[in-house]
CSV table of C-alpha atoms in Angstrom, one decimal:
chain,number,residue,atom,x,y,z
A,15,MET,CA,-94.1,-60.5,-28.0
A,16,GLU,CA,-92.4,-57.8,-26.0
A,17,GLU,CA,-91.8,-55.7,-29.0
A,18,LEU,CA,-95.5,-56.2,-30.1
A,19,LYS,CA,-96.7,-55.2,-26.7
A,20,LYS,CA,-94.5,-52.1,-26.7
A,21,SER,CA,-95.8,-51.1,-30.2
A,22,ILE,CA,-99.4,-51.6,-29.2
A,23,SER,CA,-98.9,-49.6,-26.0
A,24,ALA,CA,-97.2,-46.8,-28.0
A,25,ILE,CA,-100.1,-46.7,-30.5
A,26,LEU,CA,-102.7,-46.6,-27.7
A,27,TYR,CA,-100.8,-43.9,-25.8
A,28,GLU,CA,-100.6,-41.8,-29.0
A,29,ARG,CA,-104.3,-42.2,-29.8
A,30,THR,CA,-105.5,-41.5,-26.2
A,31,THR,CA,-103.3,-38.4,-25.8
A,32,SER,CA,-104.0,-36.9,-29.2
A,33,PRO,CA,-106.5,-34.1,-29.0
A,34,LEU,CA,-108.4,-35.5,-32.0
A,35,PHE,CA,-108.6,-39.1,-30.9
A,36,GLY,CA,-109.0,-38.2,-27.2
A,37,THR,CA,-111.9,-35.9,-28.0
A,38,PHE,CA,-113.5,-38.4,-30.3
A,39,ILE,CA,-113.3,-41.2,-27.6
A,40,PHE,CA,-114.8,-38.8,-25.0
A,41,SER,CA,-117.6,-37.9,-27.4
A,42,TRP,CA,-118.3,-41.5,-28.3
A,43,LEU,CA,-118.5,-42.5,-24.7
A,44,ILE,CA,-121.0,-39.7,-24.0
A,45,TRP,CA,-123.3,-40.6,-26.9
A,46,ASN,CA,-123.0,-44.4,-26.3
A,47,TRP,CA,-122.8,-44.5,-22.5
A,48,ARG,CA,-125.2,-47.5,-22.5
A,49,ILE,CA,-122.7,-49.8,-24.2
A,50,PRO,CA,-120.0,-49.6,-21.5
A,51,TYR,CA,-122.6,-49.5,-18.8
A,52,LEU,CA,-124.3,-52.7,-20.1
A,53,SER,CA,-120.8,-54.3,-20.6
A,54,PHE,CA,-119.5,-53.8,-17.1
A,55,PHE,CA,-122.3,-53.2,-14.7
A,56,VAL,CA,-125.4,-55.2,-15.9
A,57,SER,CA,-125.7,-58.9,-15.5
A,58,GLU,CA,-126.9,-61.2,-18.4
A,59,ASN,CA,-129.5,-62.6,-16.0
A,60,LYS,CA,-131.4,-59.3,-16.1
A,61,LEU,CA,-131.1,-59.1,-19.9
A,62,ARG,CA,-132.3,-62.7,-20.5
A,63,ILE,CA,-130.1,-62.8,-23.6
A,64,ASN,CA,-126.4,-62.5,-24.4
A,65,LYS,CA,-124.9,-59.0,-23.7
A,66,ILE,CA,-123.4,-58.8,-27.2
A,67,ASP,CA,-126.7,-59.7,-28.9
A,68,TYR,CA,-128.6,-57.2,-26.7
A,69,ILE,CA,-126.1,-54.4,-27.5
A,70,ILE,CA,-126.3,-55.2,-31.3
A,71,THR,CA,-130.1,-55.2,-31.1
A,72,ASN,CA,-130.6,-52.1,-29.0
A,73,CYS,CA,-127.5,-50.0,-29.5
A,74,ASN,CA,-126.8,-50.3,-33.2
A,75,ASP,CA,-127.7,-46.8,-34.3
A,76,SER,CA,-125.1,-45.5,-36.8
A,77,HIS,CA,-125.8,-41.9,-35.8
A,78,TYR,CA,-124.9,-42.5,-32.2
A,79,LEU,CA,-122.0,-44.7,-33.1
A,80,ILE,CA,-120.4,-42.4,-35.7
A,81,THR,CA,-122.2,-39.3,-36.8
A,82,TYR,CA,-123.0,-37.7,-33.4
A,83,PRO,CA,-119.5,-38.4,-31.9
A,84,LEU,CA,-117.8,-36.9,-35.1
A,85,MET,CA,-120.0,-33.8,-34.8
A,86,SER,CA,-119.3,-33.4,-31.1
A,87,THR,CA,-115.5,-33.8,-31.8
A,88,PHE,CA,-115.7,-31.1,-34.5
A,89,ILE,CA,-117.6,-28.7,-32.2
A,90,LEU,CA,-115.3,-29.3,-29.2
A,91,LEU,CA,-112.1,-28.8,-31.3
A,92,THR,CA,-113.2,-25.8,-33.4
A,93,ILE,CA,-116.2,-23.9,-32.2
A,94,ILE,CA,-115.7,-24.3,-28.4
A,95,PRO,CA,-112.2,-22.8,-28.4
A,96,PHE,CA,-113.5,-19.8,-30.4
A,97,ILE,CA,-116.3,-19.3,-27.9
A,98,SER,CA,-113.9,-19.7,-25.0
A,99,ASN,CA,-111.4,-17.2,-26.5
A,100,GLY,CA,-114.3,-14.8,-27.1
A,101,ALA,CA,-115.5,-15.1,-23.5
A,102,TYR,CA,-111.9,-14.5,-22.3
A,103,TRP,CA,-111.6,-11.4,-24.6
A,104,LEU,CA,-114.9,-10.0,-23.2
A,105,SER,CA,-113.8,-10.7,-19.7
A,106,ILE,CA,-110.5,-8.8,-20.2
A,107,ASN,CA,-112.3,-5.8,-21.8
A,108,PHE,CA,-114.9,-5.7,-19.0
A,109,GLU,CA,-112.1,-5.7,-16.4
A,110,ASN,CA,-110.4,-2.9,-18.2
A,111,TRP,CA,-113.6,-0.9,-18.5
A,112,LYS,CA,-114.3,-1.5,-14.8
A,113,SER,CA,-110.8,-0.4,-13.8
A,114,ARG,CA,-111.0,2.8,-15.9
A,115,HIS,CA,-114.3,3.8,-14.5
A,116,LYS,CA,-113.1,3.0,-11.0
A,117,ASN,CA,-110.1,5.2,-11.4
A,118,LEU,CA,-112.2,8.0,-13.0
A,119,ILE,CA,-114.6,8.0,-10.1
A,120,GLU,CA,-111.9,7.8,-7.5
A,121,SER,CA,-110.1,10.8,-9.1
A,122,LYS,CA,-113.2,12.9,-8.9
A,123,GLN,CA,-114.1,11.8,-5.4
A,124,LEU,CA,-113.4,14.5,-2.7
A,125,LEU,CA,-111.2,13.5,0.2
A,126,THR,CA,-112.6,13.5,3.7
A,127,ILE,CA,-111.3,15.8,6.3
A,128,GLU,CA,-109.3,13.0,8.0
A,129,GLN,CA,-107.8,12.0,4.6
A,130,SER,CA,-106.9,15.6,3.8
A,131,ILE,CA,-105.2,16.0,7.2
A,132,GLU,CA,-103.3,12.7,6.8
A,133,LEU,CA,-102.2,13.7,3.2
A,134,ARG,CA,-101.1,17.1,4.4
A,135,GLU,CA,-99.0,15.5,7.2
A,136,GLN,CA,-97.4,13.1,4.7
A,137,ILE,CA,-96.5,16.0,2.4
A,138,LEU,CA,-95.0,18.0,5.4
A,139,LYS,CA,-92.9,15.0,6.4
A,140,GLN,CA,-91.6,14.6,2.9
A,141,GLU,CA,-90.8,18.3,2.7
A,142,GLU,CA,-89.0,18.2,6.0
A,143,ARG,CA,-87.0,15.1,4.9
A,144,PHE,CA,-86.1,16.8,1.6
A,145,SER,CA,-85.1,20.0,3.4
A,146,LYS,CA,-82.9,18.0,5.8
A,147,LEU,CA,-81.3,16.2,2.8
A,148,VAL,CA,-80.6,19.5,1.1
A,149,GLN,CA,-79.0,20.9,4.3
A,150,ASP,CA,-76.8,17.9,4.8
A,151,LYS,CA,-75.7,18.0,1.2
A,152,ASN,CA,-74.9,21.8,1.4
A,153,PHE,CA,-73.0,21.2,4.6
A,154,GLU,CA,-71.0,18.4,2.9
A,155,ILE,CA,-70.3,20.7,-0.1
A,156,GLU,CA,-69.1,23.5,2.2
A,157,SER,CA,-66.9,21.1,4.1
A,158,LEU,CA,-65.4,19.8,0.9
A,159,LYS,CA,-64.8,23.4,-0.3
A,160,LYS,CA,-63.0,24.3,2.9
A,161,GLN,CA,-60.9,21.2,2.7
A,162,ILE,CA,-60.0,21.9,-0.9
A,163,ASP,CA,-59.0,25.5,0.0
A,164,SER,CA,-57.0,24.3,2.9
A,165,ASP,CA,-55.2,21.8,0.8
A,166,LYS,CA,-54.4,24.5,-1.8
A,167,THR,CA,-53.2,26.9,0.9
A,168,GLU,CA,-51.0,24.2,2.4
A,169,GLU,CA,-49.6,23.3,-1.0
A,170,LYS,CA,-48.8,27.0,-1.6
A,171,VAL,CA,-47.2,27.3,1.8
A,172,ASN,CA,-45.2,24.1,1.3
A,173,GLU,CA,-44.2,25.0,-2.2
A,174,VAL,CA,-40.5,24.6,-2.9
A,175,THR,CA,-38.8,27.9,-3.9
A,176,ASN,CA,-35.4,28.9,-5.1
A,177,ILE,CA,-34.6,31.3,-2.2
A,178,SER,CA,-31.4,30.2,-0.7
A,179,ASP,CA,-30.2,30.7,2.9
A,180,SER,CA,-27.7,33.3,1.7
A,181,GLU,CA,-30.5,35.4,0.2
A,182,LEU,CA,-32.4,35.1,3.5
A,183,LYS,CA,-29.4,36.0,5.5
A,184,SER,CA,-28.7,39.1,3.3
A,185,LEU,CA,-32.3,40.2,3.8
A,186,ALA,CA,-32.1,39.7,7.5
A,187,GLU,CA,-28.9,41.7,7.7
A,188,ARG,CA,-30.5,44.5,5.8
A,189,ILE,CA,-33.5,44.6,8.1
A,190,MET,CA,-31.4,44.5,11.3
A,191,ASN,CA,-29.2,47.3,9.9
A,192,ASN,CA,-32.2,49.5,9.3
A,193,SER,CA,-33.9,50.6,12.5
A,194,VAL,CA,-37.1,51.6,10.7
A,195,GLU,CA,-37.5,48.3,9.0
A,196,LEU,CA,-36.5,46.4,12.1
A,197,ASP,CA,-39.2,48.2,14.1
A,198,SER,CA,-41.7,47.3,11.3
A,199,PHE,CA,-40.6,43.7,11.2
A,200,ASN,CA,-40.9,43.4,15.0
A,201,SER,CA,-44.4,44.9,14.8
A,202,ILE,CA,-45.3,42.4,12.0
A,203,THR,CA,-43.9,39.5,14.1
A,204,ARG,CA,-45.9,40.5,17.2
A,205,ALA,CA,-49.0,40.8,15.1
A,206,ILE,CA,-48.5,37.3,13.6
A,207,GLN,CA,-47.7,35.6,16.9
A,208,ASN,CA,-50.6,37.3,18.7
A,209,ASN,CA,-53.1,36.9,15.8
A,210,TYR,CA,-54.1,40.5,15.2
A,211,LYS,CA,-54.0,42.7,12.2
A,212,MET,CA,-51.0,44.7,11.0
A,213,GLN,CA,-50.5,48.4,11.2
A,214,ASN,CA,-51.3,50.4,8.1
A,215,ASP,CA,-48.4,52.8,8.1
A,216,VAL,CA,-46.2,53.2,5.1
A,217,GLY,CA,-43.1,51.5,6.4
A,218,THR,CA,-45.0,48.4,7.6
A,219,THR,CA,-46.9,48.2,4.2
A,220,LYS,CA,-43.6,48.3,2.2
A,221,LEU,CA,-42.0,45.7,4.4
A,222,ILE,CA,-45.0,43.4,4.1
A,223,ALA,CA,-44.8,43.6,0.4
A,224,LEU,CA,-41.0,42.8,0.6
A,225,LEU,CA,-41.6,39.8,2.8
A,226,GLU,CA,-44.4,38.5,0.6
A,227,SER,CA,-42.1,38.8,-2.4
A,228,TYR,CA,-39.6,36.5,-0.6
A,229,ASP,CA,-42.5,34.2,0.3
A,230,ILE,CA,-41.7,34.7,4.0
A,231,ILE,CA,-45.3,35.6,5.0
A,232,TYR,CA,-48.6,34.8,3.4
A,233,LYS,CA,-52.3,35.7,4.0
A,234,PRO,CA,-54.6,32.7,3.9
A,235,ASP,CA,-57.4,34.7,5.5
A,236,ALA,CA,-57.7,38.0,7.4
A,237,LEU,CA,-54.4,37.5,9.2
A,238,TYR,CA,-50.8,37.0,8.0
A,239,LYS,CA,-48.8,33.9,8.8
A,240,PHE,CA,-45.2,32.8,8.4
A,241,THR,CA,-44.3,30.3,5.7
A,242,ASP,CA,-41.7,27.6,6.0
A,243,ILE,CA,-39.3,30.0,4.4
A,244,GLY,CA,-40.4,32.6,7.0
A,245,ARG,CA,-39.6,30.3,9.8
A,246,ARG,CA,-36.1,29.8,8.3
A,247,PHE,CA,-35.8,33.5,8.0
A,248,LEU,CA,-36.5,34.0,11.7
A,249,ARG,CA,-33.4,32.0,12.6
A,250,PHE,CA,-31.2,34.5,10.7
A,251,ILE,CA,-32.8,37.7,12.0
A,252,THR,CA,-32.8,36.6,15.7
A,253,ALA,CA,-29.3,35.3,15.6
């Protein structure tokens, strides 16, 4: 009995949830509403005869029982969806048409003075913001360039060379034994220590070239400076 009940329940569920059977049952109830109404809500005392006999006598039209419900089912399952889809298509096209014409009208509509002023202020704010961003980026680029140049200069200054202490000592002795070169070297040393430019006389220019060839001095900008080798060299020449 349990299996039979489950089987009947499954069949009824399938029939009632199926679009075809569900629509047919709905159509049949619409066309034959008097049958369930008489069955559930009308007393036999008012009918004077048995309900079944009354229904058979007064509600036994084959068109209402079969033909009209079948026609309604066919219309609801086929024609109505087409009409509904057509209405939806017309609605979408109408919304698109309305949107296009709205945009067209708004694009041709002149701005008020207040709207023009507000738009101009927004444009100026955007331009100021963009200009500030460009300035910040340019400043950042310049800072990076200076940092790169500084790193390159430092690498050049700190570069390991093959000049030995004996070579530096020999050069120092040469300069100390030559009064002209010693005066030029003292002038160069004072200029470097006091951060001013060198003299342009012939002796100073030749000695600068000699010191640069030994990597004793270098010129990172407008002024000369001593390298690490130059600071080693000073120990020999002042000894």
